[in-house]
Amino acid sequence: MKPLHRKNIPPSPPRPLKIVQFGTGNFLRGFADWMVDLLNEKAGFNGDIQMVQVHSRKPAAGINAQDGLYHLLTRGFQKGKTIEEDRLIQCVRGAVNPFVDYPAFLALGNEPDLAFVFSNTTEAGIYFDERDKDRTLTPEAFPGKLTALLYQRYSHFEGDPDKGLVHLPCELVENNGDKLKENVLRYARLWELPKAFEDWLETHNHFCNTLVDRIVPGFPIESAPQIQETLGFRDEQLVVAEPFHFWAIEGPEWLPEVFPAEKLGLNVILVKDLSPFRTRKVRILNGAHTSMVPIGYLHGKRLVKEVLDDPETARFVESTIFDEIIPSMNLSQELVEPFAHDVLDRFKNPFVKHKLIDISLNSIAKWKVRVLPSLLEFSIREGKLPPQLCKSFAALLVFYRGHYKGEPIPLRDTDETLHYFDQLWKIKKPEELVRDVLSRIDFWDQDLNLVQGLSKLLIEEVNALLAAE
């Protein structure tokens, strides 16, 4: 089997460097980089990507050993069909590490055709570190590294207005572009950079808020040898992704001209307001995930797909989405219903083993953000409580008992939350327990005992679950 590097594939014409990408992880490789590779082939984008390692102090030996090459395996279930597609991604040059070679990193700012910055540095990656006082040393924080790169570019091209960049952060943070810009400006002031540089940042760079959505499980450990045999290459950077993808961008009107993803039918849209799409994702995708966990787990399921394969629990999920979550939102049917059907297809993906216990991490906090708004708004709109969401709420309380039908449940939450539920289940009857939990304003931002009929219904559901043991 041949190793994967550029000497072992047909040569391709050289392309200019158009994108600096902060982050070398699975998500960007299975999402944005895949799109760029398609744009190069089918839309004349004609641009390469240079990755930048953000956290590690070690060189990116793996991706560099393969000259930036890797295969993306699209695996999933979409519109009634099983999808299995393979693609060799050729648009990535490799990765540079600023902690290893800071001058090489800064030199990326001198690239004349550079146009975009992609990033995915985790939800905690966009921050300001006041300890990064010396810009001649590699900053710890990603925004600090970006500021240093931008100042290098500004200086090299003497403030040329045409050399500003479009920034497309993919971190799952609300208003990610605004927050990135805010922190870059903070570094400019910390380092006492010229006011003209700040003006260039403000006027000639575009920091776009974005919302991204795709499940990218990463390297297929179990099936990798067989896949590599089929591909004919020893590829240690394989990435698996689901077929579904979505990228909403609050950006300038001319962005589709320079990043023509829509021309290829890719699910990339330019919008004026991300909030409806964020609400749709949080309430339908994340809300269905979080509400199914306690129900599925107490029914003996351990994977999302198992929940959807069982007729009883599948009906619960479908009814929760279409009969309760969607009616609770003030969004058009055209916006939410196709997305909801896509969500069900994604849950049924036979290639992704998504564990319920992994989704359950910090479920109390997740339930407040992802599920509770649907329950409360449904009750206001319909004048009654949503039965499926209430069943999920009751199952959540039983789930946090830490055992069911003689089996322990490996709960994952803050120590304070776990201790609270452990003590509560030891000393209180279900009636008292439900009312105590509903009264926790620090959990729910309100006393849920004031929601008419909720405590009574939850007590009934909790008692039913305990009786079924």
XYZ file of C-alpha atoms in Angstrom, residues 3-463:
461
model
C 1.927 6.193 1.503
C -0.160 9.258 0.730
C 1.876 12.242 -0.435
C 2.011 14.377 -3.560
C 4.626 12.253 -5.351
C 2.133 9.380 -5.383
C -0.785 11.240 -6.975
C -1.165 12.907 -10.387
C 0.310 16.435 -10.376
C -2.026 19.417 -10.310
C -1.363 23.032 -11.374
C -0.031 25.258 -8.573
C -2.611 27.463 -6.840
C -2.101 30.691 -4.891
C -2.544 30.713 -1.130
C -5.952 32.252 -0.426
C -6.831 30.966 3.038
C -5.075 30.869 6.399
C -6.839 28.409 8.673
C -6.419 28.468 12.451
C -7.033 24.886 13.540
C -6.033 21.518 12.133
C -8.838 19.440 13.585
C -11.429 17.156 12.084
C -14.248 19.656 11.796
C -12.624 22.166 9.449
C -11.016 19.387 7.418
C -14.414 17.721 6.974
C -16.335 20.950 6.441
C -14.710 24.135 5.098
C -11.663 22.455 3.511
C -13.913 19.973 1.700
C -15.918 22.893 0.310
C -12.775 24.672 -0.902
C -11.612 21.505 -2.628
C -14.939 21.298 -4.476
C -14.759 25.000 -5.347
C -11.305 24.496 -6.843
C -12.514 21.618 -8.998
C -15.899 22.909 -10.100
C -16.126 26.679 -9.582
C -12.694 28.061 -10.466
C -11.906 29.222 -6.933
C -8.227 28.422 -7.489
C -6.938 28.700 -3.941
C -4.968 26.737 -1.358
C -5.223 26.603 2.431
C -2.394 26.887 4.930
C -3.263 25.487 8.335
C -1.974 27.004 11.570
C -1.665 24.971 14.752
C -3.220 26.901 17.606
C -2.569 25.016 20.838
C 0.149 22.373 20.453
C 3.847 23.162 20.786
C 4.794 20.236 18.545
C 5.062 20.337 14.735
C 2.032 18.976 12.832
C 3.954 15.922 11.730
C 0.946 13.881 10.590
C -0.634 16.255 8.075
C 2.754 17.554 6.906
C 4.052 14.025 6.281
C 1.195 13.657 3.793
C 1.843 17.064 2.151
C -1.544 18.229 3.436
C -3.386 15.424 1.631
C -6.155 13.324 3.188
C -9.345 11.549 2.198
C -12.785 12.672 3.311
C -15.279 9.832 3.641
C -18.879 11.048 3.521
C -21.021 8.463 5.271
C -24.648 8.721 6.269
C -28.343 8.533 5.553
C -30.042 11.233 3.495
C -33.536 11.403 1.973
C -34.045 7.652 2.293
C -30.662 6.714 0.812
C -27.412 5.527 2.343
C -24.529 7.765 1.269
C -20.945 6.493 0.882
C -18.607 8.849 -0.966
C -14.815 9.243 -0.893
C -12.821 12.315 -1.910
C -9.106 13.093 -1.861
C -8.733 16.612 -0.453
C -5.870 18.387 -2.230
C -6.304 22.077 -1.329
C -4.372 21.985 1.977
C -0.644 22.690 1.856
C 0.100 21.568 5.405
C 0.379 23.162 8.825
C 2.744 25.692 10.395
C 3.200 26.007 14.148
C 3.776 29.565 15.434
C 5.363 28.206 18.615
C 7.935 26.341 16.531
C 8.514 28.833 13.705
C 7.006 32.242 14.434
C 8.673 34.006 11.457
C 7.219 31.413 9.037
C 3.789 31.999 10.522
C 4.063 35.796 10.223
C 5.291 35.448 6.648
C 1.848 34.132 5.700
C 0.671 37.719 6.027
C 2.865 38.637 3.049
C 1.000 36.338 0.650
C -0.425 38.623 -2.060
C -3.545 36.551 -2.864
C -4.566 35.858 0.719
C -8.286 36.605 1.089
C -9.811 34.558 3.919
C -9.213 33.435 7.479
C -11.006 30.300 8.706
C -10.885 29.248 12.339
C -12.176 26.612 14.717
C -10.324 26.922 18.007
C -13.122 25.455 20.215
C -15.781 27.495 22.014
C -13.119 28.745 24.458
C -10.681 29.796 21.731
C -11.819 33.378 21.178
C -10.422 35.144 24.222
C -8.015 37.880 25.265
C -4.933 37.037 27.318
C -3.410 40.130 28.867
C -0.189 38.183 29.438
C 0.480 38.367 25.672
C 2.223 41.713 26.114
C 5.078 41.270 23.646
C 3.966 40.847 20.033
C 7.464 39.744 19.015
C 6.822 36.527 20.943
C 4.201 33.978 19.941
C 0.907 34.973 21.619
C -0.917 32.283 23.563
C -4.432 33.223 22.454
C -5.719 32.705 18.924
C -6.888 36.356 18.554
C -3.383 37.445 19.544
C -1.836 35.278 16.831
C -4.325 36.645 14.322
C -3.568 40.250 15.308
C 0.148 39.644 14.842
C -0.511 38.153 11.394
C -2.769 41.044 10.385
C -0.265 43.651 11.550
C 2.439 41.898 9.531
C 0.154 42.071 6.486
C -0.739 45.702 7.114
C 2.937 46.633 7.439
C 4.126 44.588 4.465
C 1.540 46.059 2.097
C 1.737 49.559 3.646
C -1.921 49.643 4.643
C -3.233 48.715 1.174
C -7.061 48.748 1.432
C -7.274 45.785 -0.977
C -5.260 43.541 1.342
C -7.860 43.246 4.091
C -9.264 39.764 4.766
C -12.641 38.116 5.207
C -12.754 36.309 8.546
C -15.080 33.299 8.822
C -14.802 31.917 12.373
C -16.488 28.540 12.851
C -16.371 28.455 16.653
C -19.787 27.605 18.118
C -20.047 30.934 19.898
C -22.862 33.423 19.404
C -21.661 36.464 17.439
C -18.317 34.753 16.861
C -17.178 37.294 14.266
C -17.981 40.273 16.474
C -16.171 38.688 19.419
C -13.127 37.868 17.317
C -12.935 41.447 16.026
C -13.354 42.817 19.552
C -10.402 40.779 20.808
C -8.199 41.628 17.829
C -8.785 45.320 18.529
C -7.936 44.753 22.203
C -4.577 43.292 21.165
C -3.941 46.226 18.838
C -4.411 48.561 21.806
C -2.439 46.360 24.208
C 0.507 46.444 21.810
C 0.030 50.171 21.136
C -0.139 49.606 17.381
C -0.791 52.638 15.139
C -4.295 54.067 15.007
C -4.110 53.706 11.226
C -3.863 49.924 11.712
C -7.060 49.938 13.784
C -8.746 51.941 11.033
C -7.562 49.381 8.458
C -8.970 46.578 10.611
C -12.307 48.333 10.948
C -12.689 49.437 7.349
C -10.995 46.855 5.162
C -11.426 43.588 7.096
C -14.744 41.776 7.419
C -15.319 39.770 10.599
C -18.429 37.713 9.793
C -20.716 36.071 12.322
C -21.355 32.489 11.228
C -23.287 29.387 12.211
C -21.947 25.978 11.178
C -23.460 22.523 11.388
C -21.983 19.169 10.425
C -21.100 16.054 12.382
C -17.462 15.100 11.685
C -16.582 12.041 13.792
C -13.001 12.024 12.556
C -10.676 9.083 12.021
C -12.488 5.722 11.620
C -10.290 3.647 13.926
C -12.102 0.313 13.550
C -12.565 0.368 9.784
C -9.445 2.304 8.766
C -7.344 -0.700 7.570
C -10.119 -1.893 5.255
C -10.795 1.635 3.978
C -7.107 2.265 3.303
C -6.901 -1.024 1.408
C -9.820 0.051 -0.780
C -8.365 3.532 -1.368
C -4.944 2.116 -2.166
C -3.165 4.556 0.155
C -1.878 4.461 3.716
C -3.765 7.558 4.861
C -3.347 8.316 8.566
C -5.353 11.553 8.284
C -8.656 10.036 7.108
C -11.750 11.983 8.137
C -15.371 10.796 8.188
C -18.254 13.270 7.918
C -22.020 13.030 7.606
C -23.689 14.181 4.346
C -25.556 17.067 5.999
C -23.746 20.404 6.103
C -24.886 23.963 6.735
C -23.035 27.272 6.873
C -24.913 30.530 7.441
C -22.850 33.713 7.188
C -23.615 37.321 8.072
C -21.304 38.894 5.545
C -20.959 41.503 2.794
C -23.277 41.184 -0.202
C -20.357 40.491 -2.544
C -19.130 37.463 -0.561
C -20.802 34.838 -2.847
C -18.849 36.289 -5.771
C -15.496 35.448 -4.173
C -16.644 32.335 -2.283
C -19.197 30.848 -4.724
C -20.327 27.860 -2.651
C -24.000 28.393 -3.489
C -23.261 27.914 -7.186
C -22.347 24.288 -6.443
C -25.545 23.690 -4.487
C -23.651 23.613 -1.202
C -25.754 24.492 1.816
C -23.976 27.818 2.377
C -26.184 30.893 2.667
C -25.586 34.605 3.139
C -28.046 36.058 5.665
C -28.691 39.365 7.375
C -29.622 37.750 10.690
C -28.384 34.426 12.059
C -30.831 34.318 14.969
C -33.632 32.283 13.249
C -31.114 29.679 12.135
C -29.509 29.535 15.566
C -32.933 29.110 17.193
C -33.788 26.380 14.687
C -30.595 24.468 15.432
C -30.712 24.844 19.214
C -34.394 24.015 19.579
C -34.785 21.244 16.959
C -31.414 19.515 16.641
C -29.944 20.143 20.082
C -33.330 20.128 21.796
C -34.311 16.784 20.291
C -30.919 15.357 21.232
C -31.155 16.519 24.839
C -34.805 15.554 25.329
C -34.291 12.054 23.905
C -31.375 11.190 26.189
C -33.213 10.426 29.472
C -36.146 8.776 27.691
C -33.892 6.625 25.524
C -31.515 5.732 28.337
C -34.273 4.659 30.730
C -35.686 2.515 27.903
C -32.377 0.667 27.666
C -30.962 2.448 24.601
C -27.365 3.576 24.547
C -26.958 5.099 21.057
C -28.958 7.740 19.200
C -29.537 5.346 16.304
C -30.954 2.734 18.711
C -33.517 5.298 19.868
C -34.605 5.891 16.265
C -34.633 2.164 15.427
C -37.119 1.366 18.202
C -40.716 2.186 17.160
C -41.758 3.419 20.612
C -38.842 5.762 21.260
C -38.763 6.847 17.597
C -42.398 7.955 17.893
C -41.441 9.924 20.995
C -38.668 11.787 19.138
C -40.804 12.504 16.068
C -43.774 13.675 18.130
C -41.504 15.849 20.267
C -40.110 17.597 17.189
C -43.194 17.962 14.997
C -45.987 18.195 17.581
C -44.289 20.235 20.287
C -40.962 21.882 19.391
C -41.928 23.228 15.957
C -45.334 24.574 17.127
C -43.552 26.408 19.948
C -41.376 28.472 17.564
C -42.307 31.614 15.704
C -40.568 30.456 12.519
C -41.952 29.612 9.081
C -42.708 26.005 8.181
C -40.465 26.376 5.126
C -37.528 27.134 7.405
C -38.071 24.448 10.042
C -39.780 21.381 8.537
C -37.125 20.393 5.936
C -34.480 20.925 8.619
C -36.433 18.698 11.025
C -36.577 15.890 8.458
C -32.826 16.281 7.896
C -32.326 15.991 11.661
C -34.154 12.662 11.765
C -32.018 11.373 8.888
C -28.910 12.466 10.764
C -30.047 10.663 13.915
C -30.481 7.459 11.850
C -26.943 7.594 10.431
C -25.672 3.984 10.616
C -22.043 5.126 10.412
C -22.080 7.352 13.520
C -22.180 5.710 16.942
C -23.359 8.691 18.974
C -23.605 7.680 22.618
C -26.494 9.031 24.670
C -24.257 9.257 27.724
C -21.922 11.603 25.810
C -24.827 13.881 24.885
C -25.921 13.823 28.534
C -22.910 15.864 29.695
C -24.234 18.793 31.805
C -27.821 17.922 30.928
C -29.384 20.299 33.469
C -27.745 23.328 31.861
C -28.440 21.995 28.376
C -32.099 21.327 29.227
C -32.574 24.941 30.305
C -31.182 26.326 27.042
C -32.276 23.717 24.513
C -35.582 22.284 25.761
C -37.200 24.445 28.425
C -37.973 27.337 26.014
C -39.984 24.953 23.822
C -41.910 23.620 26.825
C -42.762 27.085 28.132
C -43.635 28.640 24.790
C -45.779 25.650 23.783
C -47.750 25.982 27.001
C -48.362 29.686 26.302
C -49.329 29.197 22.661
C -51.450 26.076 23.098
C -52.821 26.692 26.582
C -51.652 23.276 27.764
C -48.432 21.476 28.669
C -46.557 19.524 25.958
C -46.842 15.858 27.002
C -43.647 14.539 25.372
C -41.407 17.290 26.698
C -42.903 16.796 30.161
C -42.175 13.064 29.907
C -38.588 13.961 29.051
C -38.392 16.367 32.004
C -39.615 13.678 34.391
C -37.218 11.139 32.886
C -34.392 13.642 33.384
C -35.121 13.776 37.116
C -35.132 9.968 37.340
C -31.991 9.819 35.182
C -30.226 12.047 37.719
C -31.009 9.544 40.447
C -27.931 7.772 39.080
C -29.440 4.306 38.628
C -32.455 2.660 37.013
C -33.679 -0.930 36.957
C -30.666 -2.006 38.950
C -28.088 -0.474 36.597
C -25.890 2.493 37.530
C -25.994 5.553 35.258
C -22.565 7.213 34.766
C -23.774 10.786 35.246
C -21.603 13.625 33.962
C -22.263 17.054 35.410
C -20.764 19.517 37.877
C -19.918 18.136 41.314
C -22.425 20.516 42.898
C -25.276 19.344 40.649
C -24.511 15.661 41.135
C -24.272 16.080 44.916
C -27.588 17.950 44.989
C -29.480 15.193 43.151
C -27.754 12.433 45.096
C -28.842 13.928 48.412
C -32.308 14.824 47.141
C -33.090 11.289 46.008
C -31.872 9.906 49.320
C -34.071 12.037 51.569
C -37.149 13.149 49.636
C -40.223 11.532 48.166
C -40.972 12.150 44.466
C -43.601 14.779 45.286
C -41.153 16.822 47.362
C -38.276 16.162 44.995
C -40.099 17.486 41.935
C -41.148 20.681 43.695
C -37.634 21.189 45.080
C -36.026 20.832 41.648
C -38.580 23.097 39.985
C -37.888 25.793 42.576
C -34.177 25.989 41.682
C -33.947 29.429 40.097
C -30.219 28.881 39.603
C -31.095 25.934 37.336
C -33.986 27.451 35.359
C -33.795 31.249 35.890
C -37.314 31.076 37.373
C -39.472 29.065 39.769
C -41.096 26.447 37.526
C -43.600 25.578 40.247
C -45.431 28.669 39.002
C -46.094 27.010 35.613
C -49.653 25.807 35.982
C -49.947 22.029 36.225
C -46.255 21.305 35.644
C -45.325 19.964 39.080
C -48.461 17.777 39.205
C -47.768 16.254 35.787
C -44.078 15.672 36.522
C -44.907 13.940 39.809
C -47.237 11.581 37.949
C -44.629 10.836 35.299
C -41.826 10.309 37.842
C -43.988 7.903 39.839
